[in-house]
Amino acid sequence: MDFSLTSEQQALLESVDRMMAVHLPPEEVRRRDRAHEPPDHMLRPYADLGLLAIPFPEEYGGLDGPWITVTLAHERLGYHASMAGSLFSTTMGFGGMSILTYGSDAQKKDLLPRLIKGELRFSLALTEPGAGSDAGALITRARRVDGGWVVNGRKTWISGADVADYLVTACRTAEGSEGTAGITMLLIPRQSKGIHMTELEKVGNNCLTSWDIGFDDVFAPEDAVLGEEGRGFRHLMSTLQFSRAGQAANVIGQSQRAVDITVAHAKERVQFGRPIGKFQVVAHRLADMQTRVDQARFVLYHLAWLVDQGRRCRKEAAQAKMVASECLQYVTNHGMQILASAGYALESDMQRLWRDSRLYTFGEGATEIQRDIIAREMGV
Ligand SMILES: Cc1cc2nc3c(=O)[nH]c(=O)nc-3n(C[C@H](O)[C@H](O)[C@H](O)COP(=O)(O)OP(=O)(O)OC[C@H]3O[C@@H](n4cnc5c(N)ncnc54)[C@H](O)[C@@H]3O)c2cc1C
């Protein structure tokens, strides 16, 4: 087992650091968080660096690179800012990997080269008011008409929908179907007539905008079907390892950032005549924080390795997502305690990491559901 990075991977991570210093430095991250302004300008720099090309075949302009390289880059983006990691996740996971895994040849030829150039954005429109963890309870309906489909229904908590070119929308297409059967994924242009969007306010992840979307007789042409008609849920499951690995990478990057901020503070802040890190209770907490991050990181790298081997990894994908999201809550909670008032100030990066952390144990599949999956994979 070899954990060393190749010289190309090392160089790529250094390039990510340089790109972030130029296009999204810490003060700009803070400003955007306060202004709730997504870092949409970053897609072009990502493309220039080749980040969006890594996992895609050369015939579409990709680099045919391994998933571990995507993971390393993603983790580094998350280290700099959750908003940078989220932009990468939604573009790659919800868009690129879905199209690559179950799109038609025509869709791949049309969409992947543009995605790789940073010209296209996607949002996954799955969740509905009555269908969260139980995604199979969705009722948004796509009815067949001449030349395509007419969609009616409502989706909620859809990330980045305002700037998406396409909404990757899960619709019930089979008349009378229930549960996970009879669902079809449709690539619906976000500018389509009949789409109405309302922004949702929330406590963190300010730069990942969230939208409630009404579909009111929205027409989608025949070639909007992504994958096979009626097999949308299976298709969604087939890309979960990418989206879960993506979220875990982003979250582990943020976790390492939280630990580094806390260590720096513990070395610098003096109380009772010594740096607070010299108090054993603080030092032990720091040791536990770093250990949790390293544990989560190894689970993630193992997942990336399995993905690259083309091996089954449903359990490991659920584990990586669960361990990473719980890790971030653990380290930001302890980080807040160690920074105390310095972390509670709105100008502190720690409070942003702490607020953002609350999302990940339920967004994109709650930890309770991940535990169910792990137990099922264990044959329980
Ligand atoms: C900021 C944000 C961004 C999001 N982005 C997107 C997006 O881009 N696209 C999209 O489609 N969705 C998105 N979502 C929706 C997200 O995926 C859902 O919030 C998530 O699936 C959980 O659904 P829910 O919030 O309805 O919770 P519920 O399903 O109502 O769950 C509530 C609680 O009950 C527990 N629970 C539910 N079922 C079980 C069970 N069987 N066993 C044990 N416990 C259970 C859950 O674990 C949870 O603790 C986003 C949500 C947020 C907040």
CSV table of C-alpha atoms and ligand atoms in Angstrom, one decimal:
chain,number,residue,atom,x,y,z
A,1,MET,CA,0.0,0.0,0.0
A,2,ASP,CA,1.5,3.3,-1.1
A,3,PHE,CA,0.2,6.5,0.4
A,4,SER,CA,2.8,8.8,-1.3
A,5,LEU,CA,1.6,11.4,-3.8
A,6,THR,CA,3.0,11.4,-7.4
A,7,SER,CA,5.0,14.4,-8.4
A,8,GLU,CA,2.0,15.4,-10.7
A,9,GLN,CA,-0.4,15.2,-7.8
A,10,GLN,CA,2.0,17.2,-5.6
A,11,ALA,CA,2.3,19.8,-8.3
A,12,LEU,CA,-1.4,19.9,-8.8
A,13,LEU,CA,-2.1,20.7,-5.1
A,14,GLU,CA,0.5,23.4,-5.2
A,15,SER,CA,-1.2,24.9,-8.2
A,16,VAL,CA,-4.6,24.7,-6.4
A,17,ASP,CA,-3.0,26.7,-3.5
A,18,ARG,CA,-1.7,29.3,-6.0
A,19,MET,CA,-5.1,29.5,-7.8
A,20,MET,CA,-6.9,30.0,-4.5
A,21,ALA,CA,-4.4,32.7,-3.4
A,22,VAL,CA,-5.1,34.7,-6.6
A,23,HIS,CA,-8.9,34.1,-7.1
A,24,LEU,CA,-10.3,33.3,-3.7
A,25,PRO,CA,-8.0,34.4,-0.9
A,26,PRO,CA,-9.2,34.2,2.7
A,27,GLU,CA,-10.4,37.8,2.9
A,28,GLU,CA,-12.5,37.2,-0.3
A,29,VAL,CA,-13.9,34.0,1.2
A,30,ARG,CA,-15.0,36.0,4.3
A,31,ARG,CA,-16.5,38.8,2.2
A,32,ARG,CA,-18.5,36.4,0.0
A,33,ASP,CA,-19.7,34.5,3.1
A,34,ARG,CA,-21.0,37.7,4.6
A,35,ALA,CA,-22.5,38.9,1.2
A,36,HIS,CA,-23.9,35.4,0.4
A,37,GLU,CA,-22.2,35.6,-2.9
A,38,PRO,CA,-21.3,32.2,-4.5
A,39,PRO,CA,-17.8,32.0,-6.1
A,40,ASP,CA,-19.1,31.4,-9.6
A,41,HIS,CA,-16.0,33.1,-11.1
A,42,MET,CA,-14.0,30.0,-10.0
A,43,LEU,CA,-15.2,27.6,-12.7
A,44,ARG,CA,-12.9,29.2,-15.3
A,45,PRO,CA,-9.7,28.9,-13.0
A,46,TYR,CA,-10.7,25.3,-12.2
A,47,ALA,CA,-10.9,24.6,-15.9
A,48,ASP,CA,-7.6,26.4,-16.7
A,49,LEU,CA,-5.9,24.2,-14.1
A,50,GLY,CA,-7.5,21.1,-15.6
A,51,LEU,CA,-9.4,20.2,-12.4
A,52,LEU,CA,-12.7,19.7,-14.2
A,53,ALA,CA,-11.0,17.4,-16.8
A,54,ILE,CA,-9.4,14.9,-14.4
A,55,PRO,CA,-11.8,11.9,-14.5
A,56,PHE,CA,-13.1,12.2,-18.0
A,57,PRO,CA,-12.0,10.3,-21.1
A,58,GLU,CA,-9.6,12.0,-23.5
A,59,GLU,CA,-12.2,11.9,-26.3
A,60,TYR,CA,-14.3,14.5,-24.5
A,61,GLY,CA,-11.2,16.7,-23.6
A,62,GLY,CA,-10.6,14.9,-20.3
A,63,LEU,CA,-7.3,13.7,-18.7
A,64,ASP,CA,-8.4,10.1,-18.0
A,65,GLY,CA,-7.0,10.6,-14.5
A,66,PRO,CA,-7.7,8.5,-11.3
A,67,TRP,CA,-10.4,9.3,-8.8
A,68,ILE,CA,-7.8,9.7,-6.1
A,69,THR,CA,-6.5,12.8,-7.9
A,70,VAL,CA,-10.0,14.3,-8.0
A,71,THR,CA,-10.3,13.5,-4.3
A,72,LEU,CA,-7.0,15.1,-3.4
A,73,ALA,CA,-7.8,18.3,-5.4
A,74,HIS,CA,-11.3,18.4,-3.9
A,75,GLU,CA,-9.9,18.1,-0.3
A,76,ARG,CA,-7.5,20.9,-1.0
A,77,LEU,CA,-10.3,23.1,-2.3
A,78,GLY,CA,-12.3,22.4,0.8
A,79,TYR,CA,-9.3,23.3,2.9
A,80,HIS,CA,-9.3,26.7,1.4
A,81,ALA,CA,-13.1,27.2,1.5
A,82,SER,CA,-16.2,25.0,1.7
A,83,MET,CA,-17.7,27.2,-1.1
A,84,ALA,CA,-14.9,26.3,-3.4
A,85,GLY,CA,-15.4,22.6,-2.7
A,86,SER,CA,-19.1,22.8,-3.1
A,87,LEU,CA,-18.8,24.4,-6.5
A,88,PHE,CA,-16.6,21.6,-7.5
A,89,SER,CA,-18.9,18.9,-6.1
A,90,THR,CA,-22.0,20.1,-7.8
A,91,THR,CA,-20.3,20.4,-11.2
A,92,MET,CA,-18.5,17.1,-11.0
A,93,GLY,CA,-20.8,14.9,-9.0
A,94,PHE,CA,-24.3,16.0,-10.0
A,95,GLY,CA,-23.3,16.9,-13.5
A,96,GLY,CA,-20.2,15.4,-15.0
A,97,MET,CA,-20.2,12.0,-13.4
A,98,SER,CA,-23.9,11.5,-13.9
A,99,ILE,CA,-23.6,12.2,-17.6
A,100,LEU,CA,-20.4,10.1,-17.9
A,101,THR,CA,-22.0,7.1,-16.1
A,102,TYR,CA,-25.5,7.0,-17.6
A,103,GLY,CA,-25.7,9.7,-20.3
A,104,SER,CA,-26.1,8.9,-24.0
A,105,ASP,CA,-23.2,9.2,-26.4
A,106,ALA,CA,-24.8,12.4,-27.8
A,107,GLN,CA,-25.2,13.9,-24.3
A,108,LYS,CA,-21.6,13.1,-23.5
A,109,LYS,CA,-20.3,14.6,-26.7
A,110,ASP,CA,-22.4,17.7,-26.3
A,111,LEU,CA,-22.1,18.4,-22.6
A,112,LEU,CA,-18.8,17.0,-21.2
A,113,PRO,CA,-16.4,19.1,-23.3
A,114,ARG,CA,-18.3,22.2,-22.2
A,115,LEU,CA,-18.3,21.2,-18.6
A,116,ILE,CA,-14.6,20.5,-18.8
A,117,LYS,CA,-14.0,24.1,-20.1
A,118,GLY,CA,-16.0,25.5,-17.2
A,119,GLU,CA,-18.9,26.6,-19.3
A,120,LEU,CA,-21.7,24.5,-17.8
A,121,ARG,CA,-23.3,24.1,-14.4
A,122,PHE,CA,-25.7,21.5,-13.0
A,123,SER,CA,-27.9,21.1,-10.0
A,124,LEU,CA,-29.5,17.9,-8.8
A,125,ALA,CA,-33.2,18.3,-8.3
A,126,LEU,CA,-34.2,15.3,-6.2
A,127,THR,CA,-35.6,16.4,-2.8
A,128,GLU,CA,-39.2,17.4,-2.5
A,129,PRO,CA,-41.2,18.7,0.4
A,130,GLY,CA,-42.5,15.2,1.1
A,131,ALA,CA,-39.4,13.3,-0.1
A,132,GLY,CA,-36.2,13.9,1.8
A,133,SER,CA,-34.4,10.8,3.2
A,134,ASP,CA,-37.2,8.8,1.6
A,135,ALA,CA,-36.4,10.0,-1.9
A,136,GLY,CA,-38.5,7.3,-3.5
A,137,ALA,CA,-41.6,9.1,-2.2
A,138,LEU,CA,-41.1,11.8,-4.8
A,139,ILE,CA,-44.3,12.8,-6.7
A,140,THR,CA,-43.0,15.3,-9.3
A,141,ARG,CA,-44.6,14.0,-12.5
A,142,ALA,CA,-43.3,14.0,-16.1
A,143,ARG,CA,-46.1,13.1,-18.5
A,144,ARG,CA,-45.4,12.0,-22.1
A,145,VAL,CA,-46.6,14.3,-24.8
A,146,ASP,CA,-45.7,14.6,-28.5
A,147,GLY,CA,-41.9,15.2,-28.8
A,148,GLY,CA,-41.1,15.0,-25.1
A,149,TRP,CA,-42.4,15.4,-21.6
A,150,VAL,CA,-44.4,17.9,-19.5
A,151,VAL,CA,-43.2,18.2,-15.9
A,152,ASN,CA,-45.3,19.3,-12.9
A,153,GLY,CA,-44.3,19.3,-9.3
A,154,ARG,CA,-42.0,20.9,-6.7
A,155,LYS,CA,-38.5,20.4,-5.6
A,156,THR,CA,-36.9,21.9,-2.6
A,157,TRP,CA,-33.4,22.7,-1.2
A,158,ILE,CA,-31.8,22.6,-4.6
A,159,SER,CA,-28.3,23.9,-4.4
A,160,GLY,CA,-27.0,26.4,-7.0
A,161,ALA,CA,-30.2,26.2,-9.1
A,162,ASP,CA,-30.1,29.9,-9.9
A,163,VAL,CA,-26.9,29.6,-11.9
A,164,ALA,CA,-27.3,26.0,-13.2
A,165,ASP,CA,-27.6,25.5,-16.9
A,166,TYR,CA,-29.4,22.2,-16.3
A,167,LEU,CA,-31.5,20.8,-13.5
A,168,VAL,CA,-30.8,17.1,-13.3
A,169,THR,CA,-34.4,16.4,-12.2
A,170,ALA,CA,-35.9,13.1,-10.8
A,171,CYS,CA,-39.4,12.7,-12.1
A,172,ARG,CA,-42.0,10.0,-11.8
A,173,THR,CA,-42.8,8.9,-15.4
A,174,ALA,CA,-44.5,5.5,-15.0
A,175,GLU,CA,-48.2,6.0,-14.4
A,176,GLY,CA,-49.2,4.5,-11.0
A,177,SER,CA,-45.6,3.6,-10.0
A,178,GLU,CA,-44.6,3.8,-6.4
A,179,GLY,CA,-41.3,4.0,-4.5
A,180,THR,CA,-38.1,3.8,-6.4
A,181,ALA,CA,-39.6,2.3,-9.5
A,182,GLY,CA,-40.8,4.3,-12.5
A,183,ILE,CA,-38.5,7.3,-11.9
A,184,THR,CA,-36.7,9.0,-14.8
A,185,MET,CA,-33.9,11.5,-14.7
A,186,LEU,CA,-34.5,14.5,-17.0
A,187,LEU,CA,-31.9,17.2,-17.9
A,188,ILE,CA,-34.1,20.2,-17.8
A,189,PRO,CA,-32.7,23.6,-19.0
A,190,ARG,CA,-33.1,25.9,-16.0
A,191,GLN,CA,-34.4,28.7,-18.2
A,192,SER,CA,-37.4,26.6,-19.3
A,193,LYS,CA,-40.8,28.3,-19.3
A,194,GLY,CA,-42.8,27.3,-16.2
A,195,ILE,CA,-39.9,27.1,-13.7
A,196,HIS,CA,-40.4,29.3,-10.7
A,197,MET,CA,-37.8,29.6,-8.0
A,198,THR,CA,-37.8,31.0,-4.5
A,199,GLU,CA,-34.6,31.3,-2.5
A,200,LEU,CA,-34.4,29.6,1.0
A,201,GLU,CA,-32.5,31.3,3.9
A,202,LYS,CA,-30.3,29.2,6.1
A,203,VAL,CA,-27.8,29.2,8.9
A,204,GLY,CA,-24.6,28.3,7.1
A,205,ASN,CA,-23.1,27.5,3.7
A,206,ASN,CA,-24.1,31.0,2.7
A,207,CYS,CA,-22.4,30.7,-0.7
A,208,LEU,CA,-24.2,27.5,-1.7
A,209,THR,CA,-27.6,29.0,-2.6
A,210,SER,CA,-30.7,26.9,-1.9
A,211,TRP,CA,-33.9,27.0,-3.9
A,212,ASP,CA,-37.4,25.9,-3.8
A,213,ILE,CA,-38.5,25.2,-7.4
A,214,GLY,CA,-42.0,24.9,-8.8
A,215,PHE,CA,-42.4,23.1,-12.2
A,216,ASP,CA,-45.6,24.3,-13.8
A,217,ASP,CA,-46.2,22.5,-17.2
A,218,VAL,CA,-42.4,22.6,-18.0
A,219,PHE,CA,-41.7,21.1,-21.4
A,220,ALA,CA,-38.6,18.8,-21.7
A,221,PRO,CA,-37.7,17.4,-25.1
A,222,GLU,CA,-37.3,13.6,-25.7
A,223,ASP,CA,-33.5,13.9,-25.6
A,224,ALA,CA,-33.7,15.4,-22.1
A,225,VAL,CA,-33.9,11.8,-20.7
A,226,LEU,CA,-30.6,11.1,-18.9
A,227,GLY,CA,-30.2,7.3,-18.8
A,228,GLU,CA,-33.0,4.9,-19.3
A,229,GLU,CA,-36.6,5.8,-18.8
A,230,GLY,CA,-38.0,4.4,-15.5
A,231,ARG,CA,-34.5,3.5,-14.2
A,232,GLY,CA,-33.6,6.9,-12.7
A,233,PHE,CA,-33.3,5.7,-9.2
A,234,ARG,CA,-30.9,3.0,-10.1
A,235,HIS,CA,-28.9,5.6,-12.1
A,236,LEU,CA,-28.7,7.9,-9.1
A,237,MET,CA,-27.5,5.0,-6.9
A,238,SER,CA,-24.8,4.2,-9.5
A,239,THR,CA,-23.1,7.6,-9.0
A,240,LEU,CA,-23.5,7.8,-5.2
A,241,GLN,CA,-19.8,6.8,-4.7
A,242,PHE,CA,-18.7,9.9,-6.6
A,243,SER,CA,-21.0,12.4,-4.8
A,244,ARG,CA,-20.4,10.8,-1.4
A,245,ALA,CA,-16.6,10.8,-2.0
A,246,GLY,CA,-16.9,14.4,-3.1
A,247,GLN,CA,-18.7,15.6,0.0
A,248,ALA,CA,-16.3,13.7,2.2
A,249,ALA,CA,-13.3,15.2,0.5
A,250,ASN,CA,-14.7,18.8,0.8
A,251,VAL,CA,-15.5,18.1,4.5
A,252,ILE,CA,-12.1,16.6,5.4
A,253,GLY,CA,-10.4,19.6,3.8
A,254,GLN,CA,-12.6,21.9,6.0
A,255,SER,CA,-11.8,19.7,9.1
A,256,GLN,CA,-8.1,20.0,8.6
A,257,ARG,CA,-8.5,23.7,8.3
A,258,ALA,CA,-10.4,23.8,11.6
A,259,VAL,CA,-7.6,21.8,13.3
A,260,ASP,CA,-4.9,24.0,11.9
A,261,ILE,CA,-6.7,27.2,13.0
A,262,THR,CA,-7.1,25.7,16.5
A,263,VAL,CA,-3.5,24.6,16.8
A,264,ALA,CA,-2.2,28.0,15.7
A,265,HIS,CA,-4.5,29.7,18.3
A,266,ALA,CA,-3.5,27.2,21.1
A,267,LYS,CA,0.2,28.0,20.5
A,268,GLU,CA,-0.4,31.8,20.4
A,269,ARG,CA,-3.0,32.5,23.1
A,270,VAL,CA,-1.4,32.9,26.5
A,271,GLN,CA,-3.4,32.5,29.8
A,272,PHE,CA,-2.1,31.9,33.3
A,273,GLY,CA,1.4,32.7,31.9
A,274,ARG,CA,1.6,30.0,29.2
A,275,PRO,CA,0.2,29.2,25.8
A,276,ILE,CA,-3.2,27.4,26.3
A,277,GLY,CA,-1.9,24.5,24.2
A,278,LYS,CA,0.5,23.7,27.1
A,279,PHE,CA,-2.5,22.7,29.3
A,280,GLN,CA,-2.9,19.0,28.9
A,281,VAL,CA,-6.6,19.1,28.4
A,282,VAL,CA,-6.2,21.4,25.4
A,283,ALA,CA,-3.3,19.4,24.0
A,284,HIS,CA,-5.2,16.2,24.3
A,285,ARG,CA,-8.2,17.7,22.6
A,286,LEU,CA,-6.0,18.8,19.7
A,287,ALA,CA,-4.5,15.3,19.5
A,288,ASP,CA,-8.1,13.8,19.3
A,289,MET,CA,-9.1,16.4,16.6
A,290,GLN,CA,-6.2,15.5,14.3
A,291,THR,CA,-6.7,11.8,14.9
A,292,ARG,CA,-10.3,12.1,13.9
A,293,VAL,CA,-9.3,13.9,10.7
A,294,ASP,CA,-6.7,11.3,9.8
A,295,GLN,CA,-9.1,8.5,10.4
A,296,ALA,CA,-11.7,10.1,8.1
A,297,ARG,CA,-9.0,10.8,5.5
A,298,PHE,CA,-7.9,7.2,5.4
A,299,VAL,CA,-11.5,5.9,5.0
A,300,LEU,CA,-11.8,8.4,2.1
A,301,TYR,CA,-8.6,7.4,0.4
A,302,HIS,CA,-9.5,3.8,0.7
A,303,LEU,CA,-12.9,4.6,-1.0
A,304,ALA,CA,-11.0,6.5,-3.8
A,305,TRP,CA,-8.8,3.5,-4.3
A,306,LEU,CA,-11.8,1.2,-4.6
A,307,VAL,CA,-13.4,3.5,-7.1
A,308,ASP,CA,-10.1,3.5,-9.2
A,309,GLN,CA,-10.1,-0.3,-9.0
A,310,GLY,CA,-13.7,-0.4,-10.3
A,311,ARG,CA,-14.6,-2.4,-7.2
A,312,ARG,CA,-18.0,-2.3,-5.3
A,313,CYS,CA,-17.9,0.4,-2.7
A,314,ARG,CA,-21.4,1.1,-1.5
A,315,LYS,CA,-20.4,0.4,2.2
A,316,GLU,CA,-17.2,2.4,2.0
A,317,ALA,CA,-18.9,5.4,0.3
A,318,ALA,CA,-21.5,5.5,3.1
A,319,GLN,CA,-18.7,5.2,5.7
A,320,ALA,CA,-16.6,7.9,4.1
A,321,LYS,CA,-19.5,10.4,4.1
A,322,MET,CA,-20.6,9.5,7.6
A,323,VAL,CA,-17.2,9.6,9.2
A,324,ALA,CA,-16.2,12.8,7.5
A,325,SER,CA,-19.3,14.7,8.3
A,326,GLU,CA,-19.2,13.6,12.0
A,327,CYS,CA,-15.5,14.5,12.1
A,328,LEU,CA,-16.2,18.1,10.9
A,329,GLN,CA,-18.8,18.6,13.6
A,330,TYR,CA,-16.4,17.2,16.2
A,331,VAL,CA,-13.4,19.3,15.3
A,332,THR,CA,-15.4,22.5,14.8
A,333,ASN,CA,-17.2,22.1,18.1
A,334,HIS,CA,-13.9,21.6,20.0
A,335,GLY,CA,-12.3,24.3,17.9
A,336,MET,CA,-14.9,26.7,19.0
A,337,GLN,CA,-14.3,25.8,22.6
A,338,ILE,CA,-10.6,26.3,22.3
A,339,LEU,CA,-10.9,29.5,20.5
A,340,ALA,CA,-13.7,30.6,22.8
A,341,SER,CA,-14.5,34.3,22.2
A,342,ALA,CA,-12.0,34.5,19.4
A,343,GLY,CA,-14.0,31.8,17.5
A,344,TYR,CA,-17.4,33.3,18.3
A,345,ALA,CA,-16.5,36.6,16.6
A,346,LEU,CA,-18.1,36.9,13.2
A,347,GLU,CA,-14.8,37.8,11.7
A,348,SER,CA,-13.4,34.4,12.7
A,349,ASP,CA,-13.0,31.6,10.1
A,350,MET,CA,-13.8,29.1,12.9
A,351,GLN,CA,-17.4,30.3,13.3
A,352,ARG,CA,-18.0,29.9,9.6
A,353,LEU,CA,-16.6,26.4,9.6
A,354,TRP,CA,-18.7,25.6,12.6
A,355,ARG,CA,-21.9,27.0,11.0
A,356,ASP,CA,-21.2,25.2,7.7
A,357,SER,CA,-20.5,21.9,9.5
A,358,ARG,CA,-24.1,21.4,10.6
A,359,LEU,CA,-25.2,20.6,7.1
A,360,TYR,CA,-23.2,17.6,6.2
A,361,THR,CA,-24.5,15.0,8.7
A,362,PHE,CA,-27.9,15.2,6.9
A,363,GLY,CA,-27.3,16.9,3.5
A,364,GLU,CA,-27.0,14.4,0.6
A,365,GLY,CA,-28.2,11.5,2.8
A,366,ALA,CA,-28.4,11.6,6.6
A,367,THR,CA,-25.9,9.7,8.8
A,368,GLU,CA,-28.8,7.5,10.0
A,369,ILE,CA,-29.4,6.4,6.4
A,370,GLN,CA,-25.6,5.9,5.9
A,371,ARG,CA,-25.6,3.6,9.0
A,372,ASP,CA,-28.6,1.7,7.5
A,373,ILE,CA,-26.7,1.2,4.3
A,374,ILE,CA,-23.5,0.0,6.1
A,375,ALA,CA,-25.5,-2.4,8.2
A,376,ARG,CA,-27.3,-3.8,5.1
A,377,GLU,CA,-24.0,-4.2,3.3
A,378,MET,CA,-22.8,-6.2,6.4
A,379,GLY,CA,-25.7,-8.5,5.8
A,380,VAL,CA,-27.6,-7.3,8.9
B,1,LIG,C1,-28.1,23.3,2.4
B,1,LIG,C2,-28.8,22.1,1.7
B,1,LIG,C3,-28.5,21.8,0.4
B,1,LIG,C4,-29.1,20.7,-0.2
B,1,LIG,N1,-28.9,20.5,-1.5
B,1,LIG,C5,-29.7,19.6,-2.2
B,1,LIG,C6,-29.5,19.5,-3.6
B,1,LIG,O1,-28.7,20.1,-4.3
B,1,LIG,N2,-30.4,18.6,-4.3
B,1,LIG,C7,-31.3,17.9,-3.6
B,1,LIG,O2,-32.0,17.1,-4.3
B,1,LIG,N3,-31.4,18.0,-2.2
B,1,LIG,C8,-30.6,18.8,-1.5
B,1,LIG,N4,-30.8,19.0,-0.2
B,1,LIG,C9,-31.7,18.1,0.5
B,1,LIG,C10,-31.0,17.1,1.4
B,1,LIG,O3,-30.4,16.1,0.6
B,1,LIG,C11,-32.1,16.6,2.4
B,1,LIG,O4,-32.2,17.6,3.4
B,1,LIG,C12,-31.7,15.3,3.1
B,1,LIG,O5,-31.8,14.2,2.1
B,1,LIG,C13,-32.5,14.9,4.3
B,1,LIG,O6,-33.9,15.1,4.0
B,1,LIG,P1,-34.8,16.0,5.0
B,1,LIG,O7,-34.1,17.3,5.3
B,1,LIG,O8,-36.1,16.1,4.4
B,1,LIG,O9,-34.8,15.2,6.4
B,1,LIG,P2,-35.9,14.0,6.7
B,1,LIG,O10,-35.8,12.9,5.7
B,1,LIG,O11,-37.2,14.6,7.1
B,1,LIG,O12,-35.2,13.4,8.0
B,1,LIG,C14,-35.4,14.0,9.3
B,1,LIG,C15,-34.6,13.2,10.4
B,1,LIG,O13,-35.2,11.8,10.4
B,1,LIG,C16,-34.2,10.9,10.2
B,1,LIG,N5,-34.7,9.7,9.4
B,1,LIG,C17,-35.4,9.8,8.3
B,1,LIG,N6,-35.7,8.5,7.8
B,1,LIG,C18,-35.1,7.7,8.7
B,1,LIG,C19,-34.9,6.3,8.8
B,1,LIG,N7,-35.4,5.4,7.9
B,1,LIG,N8,-34.2,5.8,9.9
B,1,LIG,C20,-33.7,6.6,10.8
B,1,LIG,N9,-33.8,7.9,10.8
B,1,LIG,C21,-34.4,8.5,9.7
B,1,LIG,C22,-33.1,11.6,9.4
B,1,LIG,O14,-31.9,10.9,9.6
B,1,LIG,C23,-33.2,13.0,10.0
B,1,LIG,O15,-32.4,13.0,11.2
B,1,LIG,C24,-30.1,20.0,0.5
B,1,LIG,C25,-30.4,20.3,1.8
B,1,LIG,C26,-29.8,21.4,2.4
B,1,LIG,C27,-30.2,21.7,3.8
